[in-house]
mmCIF file of C-alpha atoms in Angstrom:
data_model
loop_
_atom_site.group_PDB
_atom_site.id
_atom_site.type_symbol
_atom_site.label_atom_id
_atom_site.label_comp_id
_atom_site.label_asym_id
_atom_site.label_seq_id
_atom_site.Cartn_x
_atom_site.Cartn_y
_atom_site.Cartn_z
ATOM 1 C CA UNK E 1 84.451 20.447 -98.625
ATOM 2 C CA UNK E 2 84.994 16.579 -98.163
ATOM 3 C CA UNK E 3 82.056 15.050 -95.844
ATOM 4 C CA UNK E 4 80.898 11.511 -94.976
ATOM 5 C CA UNK E 5 77.292 11.518 -93.784
ATOM 6 C CA UNK E 6 75.578 8.437 -91.957
ATOM 7 C CA UNK E 7 72.214 7.621 -91.674
ATOM 8 C CA UNK E 8 69.992 7.237 -89.182
ATOM 9 C CA UNK E 9 72.079 8.760 -86.275
ATOM 10 C CA UNK E 10 70.154 6.048 -84.033
ATOM 11 C CA UNK E 11 68.130 2.875 -84.532
ATOM 12 C CA UNK E 12 66.371 1.014 -82.188
ATOM 13 C CA UNK E 13 65.472 -2.676 -82.851
ATOM 14 C CA UNK E 14 64.780 -5.973 -81.058
ATOM 15 C CA UNK E 15 66.836 -9.158 -81.444
ATOM 16 C CA UNK E 16 66.307 -10.764 -84.926
ATOM 17 C CA UNK E 17 65.601 -8.010 -86.630
ATOM 18 C CA UNK E 18 67.697 -6.964 -89.749
ATOM 19 C CA UNK E 19 68.847 -3.527 -89.975
ATOM 20 C CA UNK E 20 70.541 -1.394 -92.983
ATOM 21 C CA UNK E 21 72.843 1.394 -91.981
ATOM 22 C CA UNK E 22 73.782 3.991 -94.869
ATOM 23 C CA UNK E 23 76.758 5.764 -95.801
ATOM 24 C CA UNK E 24 77.534 8.690 -98.354
ATOM 25 C CA UNK E 25 80.301 10.527 -98.996
ATOM 26 C CA UNK E 26 82.056 13.440 -101.143
ATOM 27 C CA UNK E 27 85.665 13.176 -100.911
ATOM 28 C CA UNK E 28 88.287 14.069 -103.562
ATOM 29 C CA UNK E 29 90.455 11.176 -104.536
ATOM 30 C CA UNK E 30 88.781 8.718 -103.171
ATOM 31 C CA UNK E 31 90.387 5.506 -102.264
ATOM 32 C CA UNK E 32 88.376 3.153 -100.322
ATOM 33 C CA UNK E 33 85.499 3.347 -97.525
ATOM 34 C CA UNK E 34 85.726 1.574 -94.365
ATOM 35 C CA UNK E 35 83.478 0.392 -91.900
ATOM 36 C CA UNK E 36 84.133 0.058 -88.054
ATOM 37 C CA UNK E 37 82.389 -1.015 -84.881
ATOM 38 C CA UNK E 38 82.967 1.075 -81.819
ATOM 39 C CA UNK E 39 81.753 -0.010 -78.504
ATOM 40 C CA UNK E 40 83.278 1.368 -75.517
ATOM 41 C CA UNK E 41 86.973 1.642 -76.609
ATOM 42 C CA UNK E 42 88.309 2.354 -79.838
ATOM 43 C CA UNK E 43 86.807 1.002 -83.027
ATOM 44 C CA UNK E 44 87.218 -2.339 -84.342
ATOM 45 C CA UNK E 45 87.755 -2.853 -88.153
ATOM 46 C CA UNK E 46 84.704 -4.471 -90.202
ATOM 47 C CA UNK E 47 85.394 -4.014 -93.919
ATOM 48 C CA UNK E 48 87.289 -2.272 -96.403
ATOM 49 C CA UNK E 49 85.616 -1.640 -99.885
ATOM 50 C CA UNK E 50 87.381 -0.333 -102.824
ATOM 51 C CA UNK E 51 85.531 -1.907 -105.729
ATOM 52 C CA UNK E 52 81.675 -1.227 -106.737
ATOM 53 C CA UNK E 53 79.145 -3.896 -106.993
ATOM 54 C CA UNK E 54 81.212 -6.327 -104.711
ATOM 55 C CA UNK E 55 79.507 -7.371 -101.561
ATOM 56 C CA UNK E 56 81.904 -8.058 -98.585
ATOM 57 C CA UNK E 57 80.540 -10.474 -96.027
ATOM 58 C CA UNK E 58 81.797 -11.673 -92.580
ATOM 59 C CA UNK E 59 78.943 -13.836 -90.520
ATOM 60 C CA UNK E 60 75.651 -11.849 -90.403
ATOM 61 C CA UNK E 61 77.329 -8.662 -91.609
ATOM 62 C CA UNK E 62 77.627 -7.602 -94.697
ATOM 63 C CA UNK E 63 78.334 -4.750 -97.297
ATOM 64 C CA UNK E 64 78.474 -3.000 -100.313
ATOM 65 C CA UNK E 65 79.742 0.069 -102.065
ATOM 66 C CA UNK E 66 78.223 1.912 -105.051
ATOM 67 C CA UNK E 67 81.068 4.416 -106.426
ATOM 68 C CA UNK E 68 78.827 5.907 -108.795
ATOM 69 C CA UNK E 69 76.296 6.874 -106.572
ATOM 70 C CA UNK E 70 78.925 7.633 -103.795
ATOM 71 C CA UNK E 71 77.359 5.418 -101.006
ATOM 72 C CA UNK E 72 77.889 1.751 -99.280
ATOM 73 C CA UNK E 73 75.242 -0.008 -96.887
ATOM 74 C CA UNK E 74 76.082 -2.185 -94.093
ATOM 75 C CA UNK E 75 73.659 -4.997 -93.136
ATOM 76 C CA UNK E 76 73.081 -6.738 -90.334
ATOM 77 C CA UNK E 77 71.052 -9.631 -89.832
ATOM 78 C CA UNK E 78 69.606 -11.524 -86.987
ATOM 79 C CA UNK E 79 70.699 -8.959 -84.764
ATOM 80 C CA UNK E 80 71.728 -9.880 -81.449
ATOM 81 C CA UNK E 81 72.178 -7.585 -78.263
ATOM 82 C CA UNK E 82 76.204 -7.894 -78.562
ATOM 83 C CA UNK E 83 75.648 -6.042 -82.004
ATOM 84 C CA UNK E 84 74.791 -2.905 -79.837
ATOM 85 C CA UNK E 85 77.461 -0.399 -80.738
ATOM 86 C CA UNK E 86 78.431 2.612 -82.812
ATOM 87 C CA UNK E 87 79.041 2.250 -86.358
ATOM 88 C CA UNK E 88 81.114 4.262 -88.190
ATOM 89 C CA UNK E 89 81.831 4.597 -91.662
ATOM 90 C CA UNK E 90 85.133 6.251 -92.975
ATOM 91 C CA UNK E 91 86.577 7.297 -96.458
ATOM 92 C CA UNK E 92 90.254 7.107 -97.266
ATOM 93 C CA UNK E 93 91.908 9.262 -99.473
ATOM 94 C CA UNK E 94 91.368 12.678 -99.563
ATOM 95 C CA UNK E 95 94.085 14.558 -101.348
ATOM 96 C CA UNK E 96 95.710 10.963 -102.057
ATOM 97 C CA UNK E 97 96.737 10.224 -98.888
ATOM 98 C CA UNK E 98 95.619 7.536 -96.138
ATOM 99 C CA UNK E 99 93.770 10.038 -94.329
ATOM 100 C CA UNK E 100 90.142 8.733 -93.011
ATOM 101 C CA UNK E 101 87.304 11.485 -93.095
ATOM 102 C CA UNK E 102 84.801 9.696 -90.785
ATOM 103 C CA UNK E 103 81.001 10.028 -90.594
ATOM 104 C CA UNK E 104 79.335 10.738 -87.200
ATOM 105 C CA UNK E 105 78.219 7.125 -87.029
ATOM 106 C CA UNK E 106 74.826 5.502 -86.397
ATOM 107 C CA UNK E 107 74.124 4.374 -82.627
ATOM 108 C CA UNK E 108 72.467 0.996 -82.893
ATOM 109 C CA UNK E 109 70.853 -0.249 -79.898
ATOM 110 C CA UNK E 110 69.433 -3.796 -79.887
ATOM 111 C CA UNK E 111 67.073 -5.179 -77.155
ATOM 112 C CA UNK E 112 66.353 -8.801 -76.230
ATOM 113 C CA UNK V 1 97.557 -9.710 -86.345
ATOM 114 C CA UNK V 2 97.767 -5.796 -86.525
ATOM 115 C CA UNK V 3 97.609 -4.899 -82.758
ATOM 116 C CA UNK V 4 97.844 -1.515 -81.656
ATOM 117 C CA UNK V 5 98.458 -0.795 -78.047
ATOM 118 C CA UNK V 6 97.884 2.689 -76.445
ATOM 119 C CA UNK V 7 98.902 3.605 -72.943
ATOM 120 C CA UNK V 8 97.660 4.581 -70.738
ATOM 121 C CA UNK V 9 94.113 4.141 -70.889
ATOM 122 C CA UNK V 10 92.844 6.462 -68.308
ATOM 123 C CA UNK V 11 94.757 9.837 -67.288
ATOM 124 C CA UNK V 12 93.484 12.370 -64.475
ATOM 125 C CA UNK V 13 95.865 15.275 -63.813
ATOM 126 C CA UNK V 14 95.865 18.906 -62.758
ATOM 127 C CA UNK V 15 95.671 21.809 -65.011
ATOM 128 C CA UNK V 16 99.315 22.758 -66.401
ATOM 129 C CA UNK V 17 100.449 18.920 -66.358
ATOM 130 C CA UNK V 18 102.040 17.806 -69.566
ATOM 131 C CA UNK V 19 100.972 14.241 -70.456
ATOM 132 C CA UNK V 20 102.139 11.715 -72.635
ATOM 133 C CA UNK V 21 100.490 8.981 -74.346
ATOM 134 C CA UNK V 22 101.826 6.192 -76.249
ATOM 135 C CA UNK V 23 100.814 4.608 -79.322
ATOM 136 C CA UNK V 24 102.637 1.166 -80.457
ATOM 137 C CA UNK V 25 102.029 -1.383 -83.419
ATOM 138 C CA UNK V 26 102.602 -5.023 -81.496
ATOM 139 C CA UNK V 27 103.370 -7.003 -84.573
ATOM 140 C CA UNK V 28 103.767 -4.913 -87.482
ATOM 141 C CA UNK V 29 105.790 -1.943 -88.403
ATOM 142 C CA UNK V 30 104.154 1.310 -89.179
ATOM 143 C CA UNK V 31 105.708 4.108 -91.263
ATOM 144 C CA UNK V 32 102.766 6.151 -90.619
ATOM 145 C CA UNK V 33 100.536 6.581 -87.431
ATOM 146 C CA UNK V 34 97.754 8.927 -86.991
ATOM 147 C CA UNK V 35 96.040 10.735 -83.824
ATOM 148 C CA UNK V 36 92.337 11.430 -83.253
ATOM 149 C CA UNK V 37 90.606 13.321 -80.791
ATOM 150 C CA UNK V 38 86.998 12.232 -79.978
ATOM 151 C CA UNK V 39 84.542 14.315 -78.133
ATOM 152 C CA UNK V 40 81.512 12.612 -76.420
ATOM 153 C CA UNK V 41 78.632 11.281 -78.938
ATOM 154 C CA UNK V 42 80.798 12.739 -81.846
ATOM 155 C CA UNK V 43 82.934 11.244 -84.393
ATOM 156 C CA UNK V 44 86.762 11.142 -84.711
ATOM 157 C CA UNK V 45 88.537 13.820 -85.782
ATOM 158 C CA UNK V 46 91.986 13.516 -87.294
ATOM 159 C CA UNK V 47 94.338 15.697 -85.255
ATOM 160 C CA UNK V 48 97.872 14.881 -86.950
ATOM 161 C CA UNK V 49 99.531 12.290 -89.140
ATOM 162 C CA UNK V 50 102.863 11.025 -87.646
ATOM 163 C CA UNK V 51 105.693 9.764 -90.108
ATOM 164 C CA UNK V 52 108.537 7.921 -88.623
ATOM 165 C CA UNK V 53 111.378 10.038 -88.940
ATOM 166 C CA UNK V 54 109.820 12.940 -90.072
ATOM 167 C CA UNK V 55 107.769 15.981 -88.584
ATOM 168 C CA UNK V 56 104.454 15.150 -87.961
ATOM 169 C CA UNK V 57 101.507 16.677 -90.125
ATOM 170 C CA UNK V 58 98.757 18.485 -88.374
ATOM 171 C CA UNK V 59 95.241 19.197 -89.399
ATOM 172 C CA UNK V 60 94.331 22.918 -89.557
ATOM 173 C CA UNK V 61 93.315 24.189 -86.358
ATOM 174 C CA UNK V 62 95.558 21.942 -84.530
ATOM 175 C CA UNK V 63 98.258 23.671 -82.481
ATOM 176 C CA UNK V 64 101.753 22.158 -83.020
ATOM 177 C CA UNK V 65 103.007 23.456 -79.721
ATOM 178 C CA UNK V 66 100.415 22.179 -78.060
ATOM 179 C CA UNK V 67 100.057 18.572 -78.999
ATOM 180 C CA UNK V 68 103.886 17.288 -79.533
ATOM 181 C CA UNK V 69 103.975 14.253 -81.699
ATOM 182 C CA UNK V 70 107.047 12.187 -81.936
ATOM 183 C CA UNK V 71 107.497 8.992 -84.295
ATOM 184 C CA UNK V 72 110.860 7.963 -83.155
ATOM 185 C CA UNK V 73 110.767 4.433 -84.829
ATOM 186 C CA UNK V 74 108.328 2.113 -86.766
ATOM 187 C CA UNK V 75 106.568 0.646 -84.061
ATOM 188 C CA UNK V 76 106.255 3.835 -81.517
ATOM 189 C CA UNK V 77 104.857 7.156 -81.639
ATOM 190 C CA UNK V 78 104.162 9.448 -78.940
ATOM 191 C CA UNK V 79 101.548 12.491 -78.243
ATOM 192 C CA UNK V 80 102.392 15.187 -75.538
ATOM 193 C CA UNK V 81 99.480 17.148 -74.665
ATOM 194 C CA UNK V 82 101.750 19.862 -72.991
ATOM 195 C CA UNK V 83 100.510 22.100 -70.388
ATOM 196 C CA UNK V 84 96.801 20.599 -70.422
ATOM 197 C CA UNK V 85 93.848 22.486 -69.591
ATOM 198 C CA UNK V 86 90.143 21.279 -68.835
ATOM 199 C CA UNK V 87 89.654 22.168 -72.358
ATOM 200 C CA UNK V 88 91.871 19.287 -73.586
ATOM 201 C CA UNK V 89 89.981 16.597 -71.667
ATOM 202 C CA UNK V 90 88.801 14.326 -74.105
ATOM 203 C CA UNK V 91 89.494 10.715 -75.711
ATOM 204 C CA UNK V 92 92.446 10.653 -78.035
ATOM 205 C CA UNK V 93 92.988 7.297 -80.007
ATOM 206 C CA UNK V 94 95.708 6.300 -82.515
ATOM 207 C CA UNK V 95 95.858 4.281 -85.419
ATOM 208 C CA UNK V 96 98.583 2.663 -87.379
ATOM 209 C CA UNK V 97 98.599 1.144 -91.016
ATOM 210 C CA UNK V 98 100.618 -1.580 -92.098
ATOM 211 C CA UNK V 99 102.995 -0.353 -95.020
ATOM 212 C CA UNK V 100 101.059 -2.267 -98.040
ATOM 213 C CA UNK V 101 98.639 -1.432 -100.365
ATOM 214 C CA UNK V 102 94.928 -1.704 -99.393
ATOM 215 C CA UNK V 103 95.440 -1.817 -95.864
ATOM 216 C CA UNK V 104 93.062 -0.415 -92.990
ATOM 217 C CA UNK V 105 93.891 1.549 -89.978
ATOM 218 C CA UNK V 106 93.763 -0.310 -87.152
ATOM 219 C CA UNK V 107 93.072 1.495 -83.750
ATOM 220 C CA UNK V 108 94.572 1.722 -80.063
ATOM 221 C CA UNK V 109 92.143 1.453 -77.296
ATOM 222 C CA UNK V 110 92.193 5.126 -76.917
ATOM 223 C CA UNK V 111 93.118 7.250 -73.640
ATOM 224 C CA UNK V 112 90.683 9.070 -71.704
ATOM 225 C CA UNK V 113 92.042 12.504 -70.490
ATOM 226 C CA UNK V 114 90.704 14.384 -67.894
ATOM 227 C CA UNK V 115 92.008 17.721 -66.716
ATOM 228 C CA UNK V 116 90.992 18.981 -63.631
#
């Protein structure tokens, strides 16, 4: 059965800390792995990863994929209170479709 | 770019009512849109894949007669929850994808449906 597992489920840190969020997957016909940030409404797109070992970076956020070990990490450096959200990992491609299978998410809370 | 608009954002209605939710891709054409459901503190669960000009593909366990999907144009898909009951109360989110390779799904802001 296809699945995406995220850890930790929740994380509480202080501003300025660095966090690493994990995502492991077992999906048939993997096409890509995506990270989204969800605050109060719908998810906003962060990264799309298709190749192993190539880091994607946007400001204080970065992500990398390991297709051999079937996992990805999302790093956030110098966290701010505005980073508080649920971070969702999703894998595209089961049965050669555009479908996404989502993990349960990591709830990050950043306190001043 | 890649903005997806969803309407309404919040609906409260009586049991037995049918509710229609619209999902529009504002600045791009989307042959494929997706409908998800999210319960509190849970992740998104795909309900169906909406294909322009053809029937939607429903995930296992989703009643197609209960959740009617119409994708009449390249920029609009609608989800109608027919004869809604309290157990249908949830957060419904749509997404759309550009018709090009290696494009992410972009999500609407979601519709919170509360059935009394």
